[in-house]
Amino acid sequence: GAVVSQHPSWVICKSGTSVKIECRSLDFQATTMFWYRQFPKQSLMLMATSNEGSKATYEQGVEKDKFLINHASLTLSTLTVTSAHPEDSSFYICSAPLGGRETQYFGPGTRLLVL
Amino acid sequence: AQSVTQLDSHVSVSEGTPVLLRCNYSSSYSPSLFWYVQHPNKGLQLLLKYTSAATLVKGINGFEAEFKKSETSFHLTKPSAHMSDAAEYFCVVSFSNTGNQFYFGTGTSLTVIP
């Protein structure tokens, strides 16, 4: 079946640094990808919709300048957490739809720890 | 307003007994409904999905769910729980007016007692 990968799976960084997370659709093209964050023992919260060839669409309350999204190609979207702070520590998950809204494939997630 | 609600944040069952995880949605648009499972430190895995075909949907690992439009529900069931079923379960919905966007329920943590 379709596979979505994320890299890195784990990242630890110092406060104030920027971290880039990659999301790739491995065997299909995705003009749209979604970025979620999940705090411990909580549900996934949609952060933004990444659109190939255009600007990302951010959910209410998500800082555009803080979480930079670039949909560089039909198989790659990146999320950059700029000037990361400890409160940005979370589990970040991406997904890509295949075949309309009926099927979405999720990446394995990236766990970010900001010290 | 469109929303999805998982009524129980935590469910505990004994091994071999039935499992019922509840999910309700609210929308005037046609929904597609999904159940995903997340094991500790693992990615989300699709259990089953409803997309306007048969209302009783069978998924992997013996799980099934029934779409009941009159009750706006999509409860997940399994006749006999196994220890390996212990995980977090998410009811997810997408609506016809929001394209591919998924809305997640708050999740239900399933504990299976030996």
PDB file of C-alpha atoms in Angstrom:
ATOM      1  CA  GLY A   1       0.000   0.000   0.000  1.00  0.00           C
ATOM      2  CA  ALA A   2       0.877   3.662  -0.066  1.00  0.00           C
ATOM      3  CA  VAL A   3       3.584   4.789   2.322  1.00  0.00           C
ATOM      4  CA  VAL A   4       4.358   8.119   3.874  1.00  0.00           C
ATOM      5  CA  SER A   5       7.688   8.619   5.563  1.00  0.00           C
ATOM      6  CA  GLN A   6       8.925  11.258   7.962  1.00  0.00           C
ATOM      7  CA  HIS A   7      12.430  12.295   8.788  1.00  0.00           C
ATOM      8  CA  PRO A   8      13.775  12.500  11.361  1.00  0.00           C
ATOM      9  CA  SER A   9      11.814  10.235  13.669  1.00  0.00           C
ATOM     10  CA  TRP A  10      13.400  11.814  16.733  1.00  0.00           C
ATOM     11  CA  VAL A  11      15.018  15.182  17.230  1.00  0.00           C
ATOM     12  CA  ILE A  12      16.364  16.913  20.291  1.00  0.00           C
ATOM     13  CA  CYS A  13      17.445  20.515  19.988  1.00  0.00           C
ATOM     14  CA  LYS A  14      18.351  23.514  22.069  1.00  0.00           C
ATOM     15  CA  SER A  15      15.918  26.315  22.639  1.00  0.00           C
ATOM     16  CA  GLY A  16      16.212  28.984  19.965  1.00  0.00           C
ATOM     17  CA  THR A  17      17.291  26.703  17.146  1.00  0.00           C
ATOM     18  CA  SER A  18      15.239  25.747  14.105  1.00  0.00           C
ATOM     19  CA  VAL A  19      14.241  22.227  13.222  1.00  0.00           C
ATOM     20  CA  LYS A  20      13.129  20.931   9.848  1.00  0.00           C
ATOM     21  CA  ILE A  21      10.874  17.896   9.508  1.00  0.00           C
ATOM     22  CA  GLU A  22      10.338  16.190   6.172  1.00  0.00           C
ATOM     23  CA  CYS A  23       7.269  14.353   5.001  1.00  0.00           C
ATOM     24  CA  ARG A  24       7.476  12.247   1.865  1.00  0.00           C
ATOM     25  CA  SER A  25       4.931  10.246  -0.073  1.00  0.00           C
ATOM     26  CA  LEU A  26       6.993   7.327  -1.282  1.00  0.00           C
ATOM     27  CA  ASP A  27       4.988   5.798  -4.088  1.00  0.00           C
ATOM     28  CA  PHE A  28       2.333   8.335  -4.936  1.00  0.00           C
ATOM     29  CA  GLN A  29       2.019  12.022  -5.591  1.00  0.00           C
ATOM     30  CA  ALA A  30       0.271  14.331  -3.181  1.00  0.00           C
ATOM     31  CA  THR A  31      -0.683  17.869  -4.083  1.00  0.00           C
ATOM     32  CA  THR A  32      -1.929  18.261  -0.540  1.00  0.00           C
ATOM     33  CA  MET A  33      -0.404  17.130   2.718  1.00  0.00           C
ATOM     34  CA  PHE A  34      -1.496  17.772   6.277  1.00  0.00           C
ATOM     35  CA  TRP A  35       0.527  18.513   9.370  1.00  0.00           C
ATOM     36  CA  TYR A  36      -0.685  17.603  12.845  1.00  0.00           C
ATOM     37  CA  ARG A  37       0.717  17.856  16.320  1.00  0.00           C
ATOM     38  CA  GLN A  38      -0.100  15.569  19.174  1.00  0.00           C
ATOM     39  CA  PHE A  39       0.630  16.317  22.820  1.00  0.00           C
ATOM     40  CA  PRO A  40       1.038  13.414  25.239  1.00  0.00           C
ATOM     41  CA  LYS A  41      -2.189  11.521  25.803  1.00  0.00           C
ATOM     42  CA  GLN A  42      -4.101  13.902  23.557  1.00  0.00           C
ATOM     43  CA  SER A  43      -5.617  13.767  20.109  1.00  0.00           C
ATOM     44  CA  LEU A  44      -4.121  14.981  16.884  1.00  0.00           C
ATOM     45  CA  MET A  45      -4.667  18.624  16.152  1.00  0.00           C
ATOM     46  CA  LEU A  46      -4.506  19.798  12.569  1.00  0.00           C
ATOM     47  CA  MET A  47      -1.934  22.554  12.228  1.00  0.00           C
ATOM     48  CA  ALA A  48      -1.935  23.306   8.551  1.00  0.00           C
ATOM     49  CA  THR A  49      -2.631  22.105   5.059  1.00  0.00           C
ATOM     50  CA  SER A  50       0.381  22.048   2.794  1.00  0.00           C
ATOM     51  CA  ASN A  51      -0.359  22.811  -0.850  1.00  0.00           C
ATOM     52  CA  GLU A  52       2.042  22.082  -3.670  1.00  0.00           C
ATOM     53  CA  GLY A  53       2.744  25.227  -5.629  1.00  0.00           C
ATOM     54  CA  SER A  54       0.966  27.584  -3.268  1.00  0.00           C
ATOM     55  CA  LYS A  55       0.974  28.823   0.278  1.00  0.00           C
ATOM     56  CA  ALA A  56       0.023  26.590   3.146  1.00  0.00           C
ATOM     57  CA  THR A  57      -3.283  27.065   4.892  1.00  0.00           C
ATOM     58  CA  TYR A  58      -2.953  27.365   8.646  1.00  0.00           C
ATOM     59  CA  GLU A  59      -5.523  26.517  11.265  1.00  0.00           C
ATOM     60  CA  GLN A  60      -6.657  29.184  13.658  1.00  0.00           C
ATOM     61  CA  GLY A  61      -4.143  29.785  16.404  1.00  0.00           C
ATOM     62  CA  VAL A  62      -1.167  28.339  14.541  1.00  0.00           C
ATOM     63  CA  GLU A  63       1.608  30.858  13.967  1.00  0.00           C
ATOM     64  CA  LYS A  64       2.625  30.989  10.321  1.00  0.00           C
ATOM     65  CA  ASP A  65       6.016  32.499  11.064  1.00  0.00           C
ATOM     66  CA  LYS A  66       6.681  29.912  13.723  1.00  0.00           C
ATOM     67  CA  PHE A  67       5.795  26.864  11.700  1.00  0.00           C
ATOM     68  CA  LEU A  68       7.039  27.313   8.165  1.00  0.00           C
ATOM     69  CA  ILE A  69       5.662  24.910   5.609  1.00  0.00           C
ATOM     70  CA  ASN A  70       7.057  24.338   2.157  1.00  0.00           C
ATOM     71  CA  HIS A  71       5.551  21.900  -0.306  1.00  0.00           C
ATOM     72  CA  ALA A  72       8.588  21.618  -2.516  1.00  0.00           C
ATOM     73  CA  SER A  73       7.360  18.898  -4.854  1.00  0.00           C
ATOM     74  CA  LEU A  74       4.501  16.481  -5.356  1.00  0.00           C
ATOM     75  CA  THR A  75       6.132  14.049  -2.940  1.00  0.00           C
ATOM     76  CA  LEU A  76       7.713  16.303  -0.321  1.00  0.00           C
ATOM     77  CA  SER A  77       6.451  18.719   2.288  1.00  0.00           C
ATOM     78  CA  THR A  78       8.604  20.202   5.021  1.00  0.00           C
ATOM     79  CA  LEU A  79       7.692  21.725   8.354  1.00  0.00           C
ATOM     80  CA  THR A  80      10.259  23.990   9.951  1.00  0.00           C
ATOM     81  CA  VAL A  81       9.827  24.902  13.594  1.00  0.00           C
ATOM     82  CA  THR A  82      11.646  28.205  13.875  1.00  0.00           C
ATOM     83  CA  SER A  83      13.260  29.412  17.096  1.00  0.00           C
ATOM     84  CA  ALA A  84      11.989  26.376  18.910  1.00  0.00           C
ATOM     85  CA  HIS A  85      11.044  26.605  22.567  1.00  0.00           C
ATOM     86  CA  PRO A  86      10.286  23.868  25.106  1.00  0.00           C
ATOM     87  CA  GLU A  87       6.552  24.357  24.614  1.00  0.00           C
ATOM     88  CA  ASP A  88       7.019  23.295  20.984  1.00  0.00           C
ATOM     89  CA  SER A  89       8.025  19.847  22.170  1.00  0.00           C
ATOM     90  CA  SER A  90       5.465  17.505  20.704  1.00  0.00           C
ATOM     91  CA  PHE A  91       4.798  14.678  18.308  1.00  0.00           C
ATOM     92  CA  TYR A  92       4.411  15.970  14.762  1.00  0.00           C
ATOM     93  CA  ILE A  93       2.595  13.827  12.221  1.00  0.00           C
ATOM     94  CA  CYS A  94       1.977  14.368   8.552  1.00  0.00           C
ATOM     95  CA  SER A  95      -0.513  12.734   6.246  1.00  0.00           C
ATOM     96  CA  ALA A  96      -1.169  12.610   2.540  1.00  0.00           C
ATOM     97  CA  PRO A  97      -4.444  11.763   0.833  1.00  0.00           C
ATOM     98  CA  LEU A  98      -4.757   9.245  -1.946  1.00  0.00           C
ATOM     99  CA  GLY A  99      -7.884   8.902  -3.980  1.00  0.00           C
ATOM    100  CA  GLY A 100      -9.828  11.865  -2.693  1.00  0.00           C
ATOM    101  CA  ARG A 101     -10.993  12.094   0.891  1.00  0.00           C
ATOM    102  CA  GLU A 102     -11.482   8.395   1.258  1.00  0.00           C
ATOM    103  CA  THR A 103      -7.970   7.457   2.112  1.00  0.00           C
ATOM    104  CA  GLN A 104      -5.232   9.236   3.977  1.00  0.00           C
ATOM    105  CA  TYR A 105      -1.894   7.774   4.813  1.00  0.00           C
ATOM    106  CA  PHE A 106      -0.078   8.908   7.891  1.00  0.00           C
ATOM    107  CA  GLY A 107       3.596   9.183   8.480  1.00  0.00           C
ATOM    108  CA  PRO A 108       5.119   7.506  11.543  1.00  0.00           C
ATOM    109  CA  GLY A 109       5.572  10.855  13.254  1.00  0.00           C
ATOM    110  CA  THR A 110       8.479  12.934  14.466  1.00  0.00           C
ATOM    111  CA  ARG A 111       9.051  13.400  18.141  1.00  0.00           C
ATOM    112  CA  LEU A 112      10.554  16.813  18.927  1.00  0.00           C
ATOM    113  CA  LEU A 113      12.104  17.631  22.268  1.00  0.00           C
ATOM    114  CA  VAL A 114      13.301  21.172  22.826  1.00  0.00           C
ATOM    115  CA  LEU A 115      15.609  21.624  25.776  1.00  0.00           C
TER     116      LEU A 115
ATOM    117  CA  ALA B   1     -20.916  23.207  13.168  1.00  0.00           C
ATOM    118  CA  GLN B   2     -19.075  20.077  12.220  1.00  0.00           C
ATOM    119  CA  SER B   3     -17.525  17.921  14.902  1.00  0.00           C
ATOM    120  CA  VAL B   4     -16.673  14.410  15.993  1.00  0.00           C
ATOM    121  CA  THR B   5     -17.045  13.182  19.554  1.00  0.00           C
ATOM    122  CA  GLN B   6     -15.654  10.118  21.245  1.00  0.00           C
ATOM    123  CA  LEU B   7     -17.771   9.627  24.287  1.00  0.00           C
ATOM    124  CA  ASP B   8     -15.285   7.673  26.373  1.00  0.00           C
ATOM    125  CA  SER B   9     -11.742   8.779  27.012  1.00  0.00           C
ATOM    126  CA  HIS B  10     -10.900   5.433  28.548  1.00  0.00           C
ATOM    127  CA  VAL B  11     -12.394   1.945  28.198  1.00  0.00           C
ATOM    128  CA  SER B  12     -11.273  -1.094  30.115  1.00  0.00           C
ATOM    129  CA  VAL B  13     -12.349  -4.641  29.213  1.00  0.00           C
ATOM    130  CA  SER B  14     -11.302  -8.129  30.156  1.00  0.00           C
ATOM    131  CA  GLU B  15      -9.562 -10.296  27.604  1.00  0.00           C
ATOM    132  CA  GLY B  16     -12.107 -12.287  25.611  1.00  0.00           C
ATOM    133  CA  THR B  17     -15.000  -9.908  26.265  1.00  0.00           C
ATOM    134  CA  PRO B  18     -16.597  -7.563  23.704  1.00  0.00           C
ATOM    135  CA  VAL B  19     -15.245  -4.122  22.926  1.00  0.00           C
ATOM    136  CA  LEU B  20     -17.394  -1.067  22.228  1.00  0.00           C
ATOM    137  CA  LEU B  21     -15.831   2.301  21.462  1.00  0.00           C
ATOM    138  CA  ARG B  22     -18.316   5.046  20.770  1.00  0.00           C
ATOM    139  CA  CYS B  23     -18.159   7.814  18.205  1.00  0.00           C
ATOM    140  CA  ASN B  24     -20.695  10.425  17.165  1.00  0.00           C
ATOM    141  CA  TYR B  25     -20.432  13.150  14.588  1.00  0.00           C
ATOM    142  CA  SER B  26     -22.296  16.329  13.884  1.00  0.00           C
ATOM    143  CA  SER B  27     -22.685  17.763  10.405  1.00  0.00           C
ATOM    144  CA  SER B  28     -25.262  18.497   7.777  1.00  0.00           C
ATOM    145  CA  TYR B  29     -22.870  17.255   5.101  1.00  0.00           C
ATOM    146  CA  SER B  30     -22.150  13.700   4.058  1.00  0.00           C
ATOM    147  CA  PRO B  31     -19.369  12.238   6.168  1.00  0.00           C
ATOM    148  CA  SER B  32     -16.658   9.749   5.502  1.00  0.00           C
ATOM    149  CA  LEU B  33     -15.781   8.016   8.737  1.00  0.00           C
ATOM    150  CA  PHE B  34     -12.663   6.204   9.847  1.00  0.00           C
ATOM    151  CA  TRP B  35     -11.241   4.453  12.848  1.00  0.00           C
ATOM    152  CA  TYR B  36      -7.506   4.574  13.402  1.00  0.00           C
ATOM    153  CA  VAL B  37      -5.457   2.828  16.061  1.00  0.00           C
ATOM    154  CA  GLN B  38      -2.233   4.110  17.557  1.00  0.00           C
ATOM    155  CA  HIS B  39      -0.043   1.790  19.558  1.00  0.00           C
ATOM    156  CA  PRO B  40       2.556   3.330  21.885  1.00  0.00           C
ATOM    157  CA  ASN B  41       5.359   4.960  19.941  1.00  0.00           C
ATOM    158  CA  LYS B  42       3.876   3.804  16.659  1.00  0.00           C
ATOM    159  CA  GLY B  43       2.211   5.553  13.749  1.00  0.00           C
ATOM    160  CA  LEU B  44      -1.495   5.635  13.054  1.00  0.00           C
ATOM    161  CA  GLN B  45      -2.937   2.531  11.455  1.00  0.00           C
ATOM    162  CA  LEU B  46      -6.253   2.479   9.605  1.00  0.00           C
ATOM    163  CA  LEU B  47      -8.674  -0.057  11.068  1.00  0.00           C
ATOM    164  CA  LEU B  48     -11.629   0.555   8.796  1.00  0.00           C
ATOM    165  CA  LYS B  49     -13.507   3.220   6.883  1.00  0.00           C
ATOM    166  CA  TYR B  50     -17.004   4.101   5.786  1.00  0.00           C
ATOM    167  CA  THR B  51     -17.409   6.010   2.557  1.00  0.00           C
ATOM    168  CA  SER B  52     -21.110   5.751   1.646  1.00  0.00           C
ATOM    169  CA  ALA B  53     -21.137   2.099   0.683  1.00  0.00           C
ATOM    170  CA  ALA B  54     -22.283  -0.650   3.082  1.00  0.00           C
ATOM    171  CA  THR B  55     -23.200   0.737   6.494  1.00  0.00           C
ATOM    172  CA  LEU B  56     -21.613  -2.194   8.314  1.00  0.00           C
ATOM    173  CA  VAL B  57     -17.902  -2.014   7.743  1.00  0.00           C
ATOM    174  CA  LYS B  58     -15.459  -4.770   8.577  1.00  0.00           C
ATOM    175  CA  GLY B  59     -11.882  -3.891   9.286  1.00  0.00           C
ATOM    176  CA  ILE B  60      -8.653  -5.514  10.280  1.00  0.00           C
ATOM    177  CA  ASN B  61      -8.021  -7.565  13.419  1.00  0.00           C
ATOM    178  CA  GLY B  62     -11.692  -8.481  13.828  1.00  0.00           C
ATOM    179  CA  PHE B  63     -12.964  -4.943  14.291  1.00  0.00           C
ATOM    180  CA  GLU B  64     -16.111  -3.648  12.682  1.00  0.00           C
ATOM    181  CA  ALA B  65     -18.228  -0.511  12.811  1.00  0.00           C
ATOM    182  CA  GLU B  66     -21.734   0.399  11.792  1.00  0.00           C
ATOM    183  CA  PHE B  67     -22.710   3.742  10.331  1.00  0.00           C
ATOM    184  CA  LYS B  68     -26.100   4.823  11.674  1.00  0.00           C
ATOM    185  CA  LYS B  69     -27.204   8.002  10.016  1.00  0.00           C
ATOM    186  CA  SER B  70     -30.277   8.428  12.210  1.00  0.00           C
ATOM    187  CA  GLU B  71     -28.078   8.341  15.293  1.00  0.00           C
ATOM    188  CA  THR B  72     -25.089  10.103  13.663  1.00  0.00           C
ATOM    189  CA  SER B  73     -22.930   7.363  15.107  1.00  0.00           C
ATOM    190  CA  PHE B  74     -20.071   5.144  13.992  1.00  0.00           C
ATOM    191  CA  HIS B  75     -19.279   2.935  16.959  1.00  0.00           C
ATOM    192  CA  LEU B  76     -16.384   0.489  16.808  1.00  0.00           C
ATOM    193  CA  THR B  77     -16.879  -3.056  18.061  1.00  0.00           C
ATOM    194  CA  LYS B  78     -15.018  -6.306  18.409  1.00  0.00           C
ATOM    195  CA  PRO B  79     -16.562  -9.531  19.730  1.00  0.00           C
ATOM    196  CA  SER B  80     -13.592 -10.641  21.771  1.00  0.00           C
ATOM    197  CA  ALA B  81     -10.777  -8.431  23.016  1.00  0.00           C
ATOM    198  CA  HIS B  82      -7.178  -9.516  22.762  1.00  0.00           C
ATOM    199  CA  MET B  83      -4.274  -8.218  24.791  1.00  0.00           C
ATOM    200  CA  SER B  84      -2.723  -6.795  21.645  1.00  0.00           C
ATOM    201  CA  ASP B  85      -5.785  -4.555  21.170  1.00  0.00           C
ATOM    202  CA  ALA B  86      -4.643  -2.299  23.988  1.00  0.00           C
ATOM    203  CA  ALA B  87      -3.965   1.036  22.305  1.00  0.00           C
ATOM    204  CA  GLU B  88      -5.368   4.477  21.581  1.00  0.00           C
ATOM    205  CA  TYR B  89      -8.259   4.589  19.122  1.00  0.00           C
ATOM    206  CA  PHE B  90      -9.261   7.613  17.129  1.00  0.00           C
ATOM    207  CA  CYS B  91     -12.527   8.208  15.330  1.00  0.00           C
ATOM    208  CA  VAL B  92     -11.891  10.431  12.347  1.00  0.00           C
ATOM    209  CA  VAL B  93     -14.313  12.141  10.014  1.00  0.00           C
ATOM    210  CA  SER B  94     -14.060  14.098   6.835  1.00  0.00           C
ATOM    211  CA  PHE B  95     -16.926  15.996   5.336  1.00  0.00           C
ATOM    212  CA  SER B  96     -17.913  16.532   1.752  1.00  0.00           C
ATOM    213  CA  ASN B  97     -17.518  20.278   2.026  1.00  0.00           C
ATOM    214  CA  THR B  98     -13.979  20.218   3.395  1.00  0.00           C
ATOM    215  CA  GLY B  99     -12.217  18.052   0.851  1.00  0.00           C
ATOM    216  CA  ASN B 100      -9.451  15.906   2.232  1.00  0.00           C
ATOM    217  CA  GLN B 101      -9.287  17.472   5.665  1.00  0.00           C
ATOM    218  CA  PHE B 102      -9.589  15.036   8.556  1.00  0.00           C
ATOM    219  CA  TYR B 103     -11.106  15.863  11.928  1.00  0.00           C
ATOM    220  CA  PHE B 104      -9.959  13.727  14.835  1.00  0.00           C
ATOM    221  CA  GLY B 105     -11.912  12.743  17.877  1.00  0.00           C
ATOM    222  CA  THR B 106     -10.223  13.112  21.233  1.00  0.00           C
ATOM    223  CA  GLY B 107      -9.331   9.437  21.332  1.00  0.00           C
ATOM    224  CA  THR B 108     -10.250   6.473  23.495  1.00  0.00           C
ATOM    225  CA  SER B 109      -7.608   4.586  25.378  1.00  0.00           C
ATOM    226  CA  LEU B 110      -8.418   0.873  25.474  1.00  0.00           C
ATOM    227  CA  THR B 111      -7.045  -1.256  28.283  1.00  0.00           C
ATOM    228  CA  VAL B 112      -7.362  -5.033  28.116  1.00  0.00           C
ATOM    229  CA  ILE B 113      -7.199  -6.842  31.424  1.00  0.00           C
ATOM    230  CA  PRO B 114      -5.786 -10.359  31.350  1.00  0.00           C
TER     231      PRO B 114
END
